Short mmCIF file of C-alpha atoms and ligand atoms in Angstrom, two decimals:
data_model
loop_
_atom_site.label_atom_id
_atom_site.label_comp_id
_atom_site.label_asym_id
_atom_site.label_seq_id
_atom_site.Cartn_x
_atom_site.Cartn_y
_atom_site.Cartn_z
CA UNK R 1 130.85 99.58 116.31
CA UNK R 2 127.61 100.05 114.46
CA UNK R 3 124.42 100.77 116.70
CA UNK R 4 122.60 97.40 116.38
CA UNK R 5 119.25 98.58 118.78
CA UNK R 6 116.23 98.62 117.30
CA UNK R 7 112.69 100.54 118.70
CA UNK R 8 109.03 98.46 118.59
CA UNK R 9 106.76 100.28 120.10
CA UNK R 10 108.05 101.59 123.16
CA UNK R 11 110.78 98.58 123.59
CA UNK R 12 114.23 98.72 122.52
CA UNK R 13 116.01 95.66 121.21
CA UNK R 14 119.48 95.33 121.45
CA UNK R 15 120.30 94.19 118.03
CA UNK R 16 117.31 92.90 115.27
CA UNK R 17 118.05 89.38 114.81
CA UNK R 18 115.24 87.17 116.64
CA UNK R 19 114.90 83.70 116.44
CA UNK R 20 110.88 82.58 114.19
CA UNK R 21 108.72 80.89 116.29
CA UNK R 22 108.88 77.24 115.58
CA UNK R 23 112.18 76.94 114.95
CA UNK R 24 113.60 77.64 118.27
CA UNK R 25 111.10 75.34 120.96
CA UNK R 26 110.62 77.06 124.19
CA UNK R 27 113.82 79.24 123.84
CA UNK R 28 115.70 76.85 126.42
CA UNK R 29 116.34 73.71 124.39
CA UNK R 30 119.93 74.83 122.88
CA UNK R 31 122.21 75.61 125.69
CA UNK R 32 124.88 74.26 124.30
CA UNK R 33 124.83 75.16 120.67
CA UNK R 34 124.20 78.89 120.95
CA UNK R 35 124.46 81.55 123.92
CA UNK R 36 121.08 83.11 123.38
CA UNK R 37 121.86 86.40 125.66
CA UNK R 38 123.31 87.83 122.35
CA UNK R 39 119.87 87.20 120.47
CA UNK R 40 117.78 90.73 119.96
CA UNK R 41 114.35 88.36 120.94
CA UNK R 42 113.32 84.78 121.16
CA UNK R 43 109.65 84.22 119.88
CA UNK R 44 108.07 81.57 121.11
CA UNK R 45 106.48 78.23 119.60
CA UNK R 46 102.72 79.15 119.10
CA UNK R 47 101.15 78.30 122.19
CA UNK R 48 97.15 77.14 122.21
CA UNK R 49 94.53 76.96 124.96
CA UNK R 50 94.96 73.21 125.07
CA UNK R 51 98.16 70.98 124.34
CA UNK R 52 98.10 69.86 120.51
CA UNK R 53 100.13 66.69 119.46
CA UNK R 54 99.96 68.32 115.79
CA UNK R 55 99.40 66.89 112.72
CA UNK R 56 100.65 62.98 111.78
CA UNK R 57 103.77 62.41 110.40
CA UNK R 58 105.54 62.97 107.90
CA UNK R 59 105.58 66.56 108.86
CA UNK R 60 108.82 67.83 107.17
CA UNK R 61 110.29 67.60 104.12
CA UNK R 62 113.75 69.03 102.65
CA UNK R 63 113.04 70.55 99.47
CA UNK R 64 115.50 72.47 96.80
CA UNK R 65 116.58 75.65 99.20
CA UNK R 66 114.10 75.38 101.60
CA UNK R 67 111.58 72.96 103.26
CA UNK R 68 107.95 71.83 103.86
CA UNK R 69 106.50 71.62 107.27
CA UNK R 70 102.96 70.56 108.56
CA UNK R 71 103.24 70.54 112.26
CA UNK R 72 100.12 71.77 113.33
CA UNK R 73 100.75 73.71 116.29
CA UNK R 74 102.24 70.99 118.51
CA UNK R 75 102.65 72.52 121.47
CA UNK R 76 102.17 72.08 125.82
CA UNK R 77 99.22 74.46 125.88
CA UNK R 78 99.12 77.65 128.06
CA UNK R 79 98.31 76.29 131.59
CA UNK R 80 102.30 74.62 130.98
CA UNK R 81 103.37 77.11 129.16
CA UNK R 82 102.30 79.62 132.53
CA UNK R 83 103.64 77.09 135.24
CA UNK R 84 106.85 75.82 133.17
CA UNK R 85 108.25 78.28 130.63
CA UNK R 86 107.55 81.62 132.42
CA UNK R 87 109.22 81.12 135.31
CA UNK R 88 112.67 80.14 133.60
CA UNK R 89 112.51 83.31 131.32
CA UNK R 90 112.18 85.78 134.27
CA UNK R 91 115.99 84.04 134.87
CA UNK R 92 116.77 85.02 131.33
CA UNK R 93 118.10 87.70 129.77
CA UNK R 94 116.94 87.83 126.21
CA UNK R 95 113.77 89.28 125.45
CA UNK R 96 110.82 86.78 124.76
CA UNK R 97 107.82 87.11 122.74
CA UNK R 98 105.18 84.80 123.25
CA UNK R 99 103.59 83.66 119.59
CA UNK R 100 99.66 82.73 120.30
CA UNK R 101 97.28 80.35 117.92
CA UNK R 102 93.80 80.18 118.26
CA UNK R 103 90.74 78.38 116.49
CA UNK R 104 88.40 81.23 117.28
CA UNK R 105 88.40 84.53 118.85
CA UNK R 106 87.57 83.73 122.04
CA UNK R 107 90.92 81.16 122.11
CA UNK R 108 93.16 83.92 121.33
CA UNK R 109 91.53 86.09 123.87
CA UNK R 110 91.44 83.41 126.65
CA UNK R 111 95.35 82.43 126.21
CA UNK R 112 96.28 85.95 126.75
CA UNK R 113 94.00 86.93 129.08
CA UNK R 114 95.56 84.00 131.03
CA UNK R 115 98.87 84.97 130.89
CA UNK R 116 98.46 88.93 131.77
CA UNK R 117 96.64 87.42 135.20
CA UNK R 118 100.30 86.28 136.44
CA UNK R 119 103.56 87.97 136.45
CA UNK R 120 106.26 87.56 133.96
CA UNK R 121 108.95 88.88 132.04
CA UNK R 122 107.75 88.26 128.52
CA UNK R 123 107.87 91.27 126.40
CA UNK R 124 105.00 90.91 124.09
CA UNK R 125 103.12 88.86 121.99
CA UNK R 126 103.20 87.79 117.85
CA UNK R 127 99.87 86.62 116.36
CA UNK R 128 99.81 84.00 114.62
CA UNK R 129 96.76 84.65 111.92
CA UNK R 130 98.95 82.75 109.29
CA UNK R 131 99.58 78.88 110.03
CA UNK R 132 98.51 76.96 107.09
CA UNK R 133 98.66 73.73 108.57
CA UNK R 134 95.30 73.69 110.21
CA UNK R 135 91.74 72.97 109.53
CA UNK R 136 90.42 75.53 111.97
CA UNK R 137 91.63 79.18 112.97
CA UNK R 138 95.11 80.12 112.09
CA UNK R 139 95.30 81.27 108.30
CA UNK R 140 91.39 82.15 108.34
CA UNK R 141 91.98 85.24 110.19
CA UNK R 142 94.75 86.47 108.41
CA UNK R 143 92.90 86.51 104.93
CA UNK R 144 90.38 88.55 106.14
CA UNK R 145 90.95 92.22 106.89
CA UNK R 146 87.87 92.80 109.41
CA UNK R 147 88.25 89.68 110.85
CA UNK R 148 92.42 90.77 111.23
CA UNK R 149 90.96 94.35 112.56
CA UNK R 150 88.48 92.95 115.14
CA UNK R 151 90.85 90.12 116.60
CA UNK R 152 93.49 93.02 116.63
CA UNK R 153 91.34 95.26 118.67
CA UNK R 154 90.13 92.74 121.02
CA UNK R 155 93.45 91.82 122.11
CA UNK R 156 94.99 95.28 122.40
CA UNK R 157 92.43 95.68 124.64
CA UNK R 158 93.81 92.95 126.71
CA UNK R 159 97.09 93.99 126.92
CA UNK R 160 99.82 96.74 126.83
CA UNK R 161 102.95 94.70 126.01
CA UNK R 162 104.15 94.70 122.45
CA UNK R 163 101.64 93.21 120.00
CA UNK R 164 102.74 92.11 116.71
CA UNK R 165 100.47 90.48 114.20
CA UNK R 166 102.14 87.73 112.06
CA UNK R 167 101.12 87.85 108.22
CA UNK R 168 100.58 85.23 105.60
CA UNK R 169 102.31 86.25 102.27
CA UNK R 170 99.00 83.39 101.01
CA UNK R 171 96.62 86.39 100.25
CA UNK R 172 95.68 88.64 97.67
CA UNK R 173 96.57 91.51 99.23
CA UNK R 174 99.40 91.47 102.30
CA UNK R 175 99.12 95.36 102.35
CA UNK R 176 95.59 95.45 103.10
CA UNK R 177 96.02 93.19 105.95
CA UNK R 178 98.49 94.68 107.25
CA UNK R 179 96.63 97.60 107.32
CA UNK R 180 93.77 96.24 109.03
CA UNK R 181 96.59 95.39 112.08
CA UNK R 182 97.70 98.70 112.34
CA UNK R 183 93.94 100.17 112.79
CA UNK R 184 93.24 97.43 115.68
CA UNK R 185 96.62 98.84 117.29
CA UNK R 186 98.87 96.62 116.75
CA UNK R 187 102.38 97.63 117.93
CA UNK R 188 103.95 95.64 114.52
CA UNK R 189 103.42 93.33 111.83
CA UNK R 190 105.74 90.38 111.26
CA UNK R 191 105.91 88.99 107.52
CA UNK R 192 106.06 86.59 106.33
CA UNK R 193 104.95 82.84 107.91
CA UNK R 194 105.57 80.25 105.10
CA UNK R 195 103.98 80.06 101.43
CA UNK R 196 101.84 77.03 100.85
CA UNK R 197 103.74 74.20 99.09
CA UNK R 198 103.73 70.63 98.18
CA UNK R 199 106.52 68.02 97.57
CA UNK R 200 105.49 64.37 95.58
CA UNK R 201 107.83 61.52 95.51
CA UNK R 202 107.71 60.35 91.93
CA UNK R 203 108.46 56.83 93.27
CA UNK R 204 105.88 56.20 95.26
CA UNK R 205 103.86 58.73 93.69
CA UNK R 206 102.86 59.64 97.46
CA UNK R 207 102.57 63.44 98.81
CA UNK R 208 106.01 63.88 100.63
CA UNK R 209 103.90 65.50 103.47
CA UNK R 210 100.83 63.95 105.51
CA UNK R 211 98.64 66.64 105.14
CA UNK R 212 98.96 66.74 101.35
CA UNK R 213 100.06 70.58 101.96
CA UNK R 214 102.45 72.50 104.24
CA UNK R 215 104.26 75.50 104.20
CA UNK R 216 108.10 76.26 102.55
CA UNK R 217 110.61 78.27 104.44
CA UNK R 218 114.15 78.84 103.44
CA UNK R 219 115.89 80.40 100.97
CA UNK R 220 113.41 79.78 98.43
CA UNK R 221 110.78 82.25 99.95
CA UNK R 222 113.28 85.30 100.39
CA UNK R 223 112.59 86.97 97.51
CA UNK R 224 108.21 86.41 98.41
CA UNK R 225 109.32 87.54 101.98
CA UNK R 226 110.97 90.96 100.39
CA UNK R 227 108.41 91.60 98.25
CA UNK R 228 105.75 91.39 101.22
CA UNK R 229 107.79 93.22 103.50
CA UNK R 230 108.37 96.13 100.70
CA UNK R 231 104.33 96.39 99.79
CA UNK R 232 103.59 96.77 103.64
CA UNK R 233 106.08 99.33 103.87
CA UNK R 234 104.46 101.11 101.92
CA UNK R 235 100.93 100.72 103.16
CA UNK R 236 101.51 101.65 107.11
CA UNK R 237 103.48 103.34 109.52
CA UNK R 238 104.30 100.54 112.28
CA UNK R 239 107.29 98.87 112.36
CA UNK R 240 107.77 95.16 109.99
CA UNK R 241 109.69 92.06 110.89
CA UNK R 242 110.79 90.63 108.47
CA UNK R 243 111.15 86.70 107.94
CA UNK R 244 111.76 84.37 105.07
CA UNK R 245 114.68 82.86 104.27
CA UNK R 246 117.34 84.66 105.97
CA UNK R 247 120.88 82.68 106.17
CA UNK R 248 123.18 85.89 106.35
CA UNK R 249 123.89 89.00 107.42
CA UNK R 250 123.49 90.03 103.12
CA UNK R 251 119.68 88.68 103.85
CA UNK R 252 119.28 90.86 107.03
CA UNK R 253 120.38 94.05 104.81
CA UNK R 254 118.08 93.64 102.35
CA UNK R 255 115.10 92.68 104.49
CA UNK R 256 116.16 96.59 105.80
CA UNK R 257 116.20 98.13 102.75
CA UNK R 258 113.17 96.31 101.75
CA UNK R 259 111.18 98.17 104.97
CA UNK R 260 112.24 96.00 108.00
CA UNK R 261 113.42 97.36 111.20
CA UNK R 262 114.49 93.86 112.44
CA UNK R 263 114.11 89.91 111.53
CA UNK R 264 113.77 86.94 112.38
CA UNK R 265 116.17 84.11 111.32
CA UNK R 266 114.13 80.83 110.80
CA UNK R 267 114.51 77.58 108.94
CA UNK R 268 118.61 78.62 109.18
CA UNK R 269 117.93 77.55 112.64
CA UNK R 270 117.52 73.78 111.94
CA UNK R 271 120.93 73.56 110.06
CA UNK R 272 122.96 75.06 112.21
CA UNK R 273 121.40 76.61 115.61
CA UNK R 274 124.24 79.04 115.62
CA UNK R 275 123.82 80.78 112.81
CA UNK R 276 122.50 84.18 114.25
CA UNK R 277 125.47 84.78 116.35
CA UNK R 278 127.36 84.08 113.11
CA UNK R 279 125.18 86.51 111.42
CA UNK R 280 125.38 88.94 114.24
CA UNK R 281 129.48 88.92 113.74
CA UNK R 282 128.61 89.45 109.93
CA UNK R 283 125.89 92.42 110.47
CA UNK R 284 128.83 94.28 112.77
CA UNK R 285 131.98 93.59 109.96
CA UNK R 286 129.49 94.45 107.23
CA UNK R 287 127.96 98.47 109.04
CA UNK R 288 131.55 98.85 110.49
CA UNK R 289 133.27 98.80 106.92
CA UNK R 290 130.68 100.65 104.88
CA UNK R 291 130.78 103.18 107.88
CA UNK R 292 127.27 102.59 108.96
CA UNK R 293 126.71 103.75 112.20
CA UNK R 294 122.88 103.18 112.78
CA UNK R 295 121.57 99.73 111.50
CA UNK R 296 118.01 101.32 111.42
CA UNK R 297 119.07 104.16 108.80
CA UNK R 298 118.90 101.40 105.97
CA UNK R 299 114.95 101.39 106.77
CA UNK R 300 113.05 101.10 103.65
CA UNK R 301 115.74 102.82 101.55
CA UNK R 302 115.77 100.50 98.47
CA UNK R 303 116.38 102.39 95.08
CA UNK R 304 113.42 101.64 92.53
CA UNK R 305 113.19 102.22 89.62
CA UNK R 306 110.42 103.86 89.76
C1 SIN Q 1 102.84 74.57 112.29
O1 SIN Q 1 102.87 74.34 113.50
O2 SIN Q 1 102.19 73.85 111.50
C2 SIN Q 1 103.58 75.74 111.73
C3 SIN Q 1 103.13 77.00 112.34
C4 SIN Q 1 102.93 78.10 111.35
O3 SIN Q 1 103.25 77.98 110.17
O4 SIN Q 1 102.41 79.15 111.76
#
């Protein structure tokens, strides 16, 4: 059997599929549907300072290979997130990593300074400098590469778990931001969060979403997702995982050669919460038969034309 383990920073994964924050709660919430000890990582819901109810509803839409979601960080806030969640992954055996939101710099800072003052089993941390969905903080950091840098560097300071900054594929230039989190020492960047969209019903002539906007996932964003995760490849030297539409273990491969080292398996999630062990059985059949022993060999080794 192929070697599935993957390296970020100095942690070792046992295979590379994670589940995208958002579309897997707190990590606890599907017993039942999938045994997540096989997972490589669970990342977290983005967790604020305070609990958010998120934005009004209609939040989600199906659209053609994808869909639309404005959620706006609904979530229990860190004080719960400390006294509830962190306790029941120290019980766990799949890596977590928690993903963090913030208005301003000072809320990013003060969520994870208050989770390195306790004890716990979580792994590291993604970013989020990429949500869409709200009026303040979130997608205002990551369109600005000093502002990416400086939040970067002020929470490496703060901790020495893994930190991964999450990027929007919504900017001019994903390369340069990703650039900016590798000087402020981050560990890895994750690409991409979703692409801004919009869905009208030509009934009732009515936005499909609350918030007018929201972001598409799915199958319609994989080939946005590649093409981010192949222009940051070639801008820095830390590790990428990749996200965007990834339904099979042909996805996963590609995302390699495109510059990944692992991925994360997202809007698949809400169809069937299953899938990644499915994939995982795929990604095994598929190095074992082209005699692939190392899954991290396929690293960044598309052909181009070029
Ligand atoms: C949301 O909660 O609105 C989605 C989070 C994100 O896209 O980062």
């Amino acid at each position: 059997m192929a070697n599935l383990s993957v390296n970020i920073g100095s942690t070792t994964f046992k295979n590379p599929i994670f589940v995208a924050s958002g579309t897997f709660g707190y990590g606890t919430e599907n017993p039942e549907l999938v045994d997540i000890s096989k997972l490589g990582a669970i990342v977290t819901k983005s967790i604020t300072l305070n609990p958010r109810e998120g934005n009004p509803p209609p939040r989600i839409v199906e659209t053609s290979s994808g869909m639309i979601n404005s959620i706006g960080l609904a979530n229990i806030g860190v004080e719960k997130y400390i006294s509830n969640m962190l306790p029941v992954y120290e019980e766990m055996d799949t890596p977590i990593i928690m993903n963090i939101a913030g208005s301003s710099m000072t809320e990013y800072m003060d969520i994870m300074k208050k989770v390195e003052a306790v004890s716990s089993s979580i792994v590291g941390y993604e970013i989020n400098i990429s949500c869409p969905n709200v009026k303040e903080g979130g997608m205002e950091f990551g369109v600005d590469c000093a502002m990416t840098e400086k939040l970067t560097g002020k929470l490496r300071k703060l901790t020495d778990r893994l930190l991964i900054m999450k990027l929007s594929p919504n900017v001019t230039d994903i390369a340069a931001i990703a650039t900016s989190s590798e000087n402020g020492g981050a560990n890895a960047v994750s690409a991409i969060n979703t692409v801004v969209g919009m869905s009208i019903n030509h009934r009732s002539r009515f936005s499909d979403i609350y918030t007018t906007f929201g972001g598409l996932s799915g199958p319609a964003i994989k080939p946005v997702g590649l093409a981010c995760v192949h222009k940051v490849y070639n801008a820095v030297n830390i590790p990428i995982i990749g996200i965007g539409g990834i339904v099979n273990s042909t996805d996963v491969i590609e995302y390699f050669l495109a510059g990944s080292c692992s991925v994360q398996v997202g809007t698949a999630n809400f169809r069937n919460p299953g899938i990644t062990e499915i994939i995982l059985n795929e990604l095994n059949n598929y190095l074992d038969e082209k005699g692939i022993d190392s899954i991290s060999s396929l690293i960044g080794s598309v052909k181009t034309h070029d």
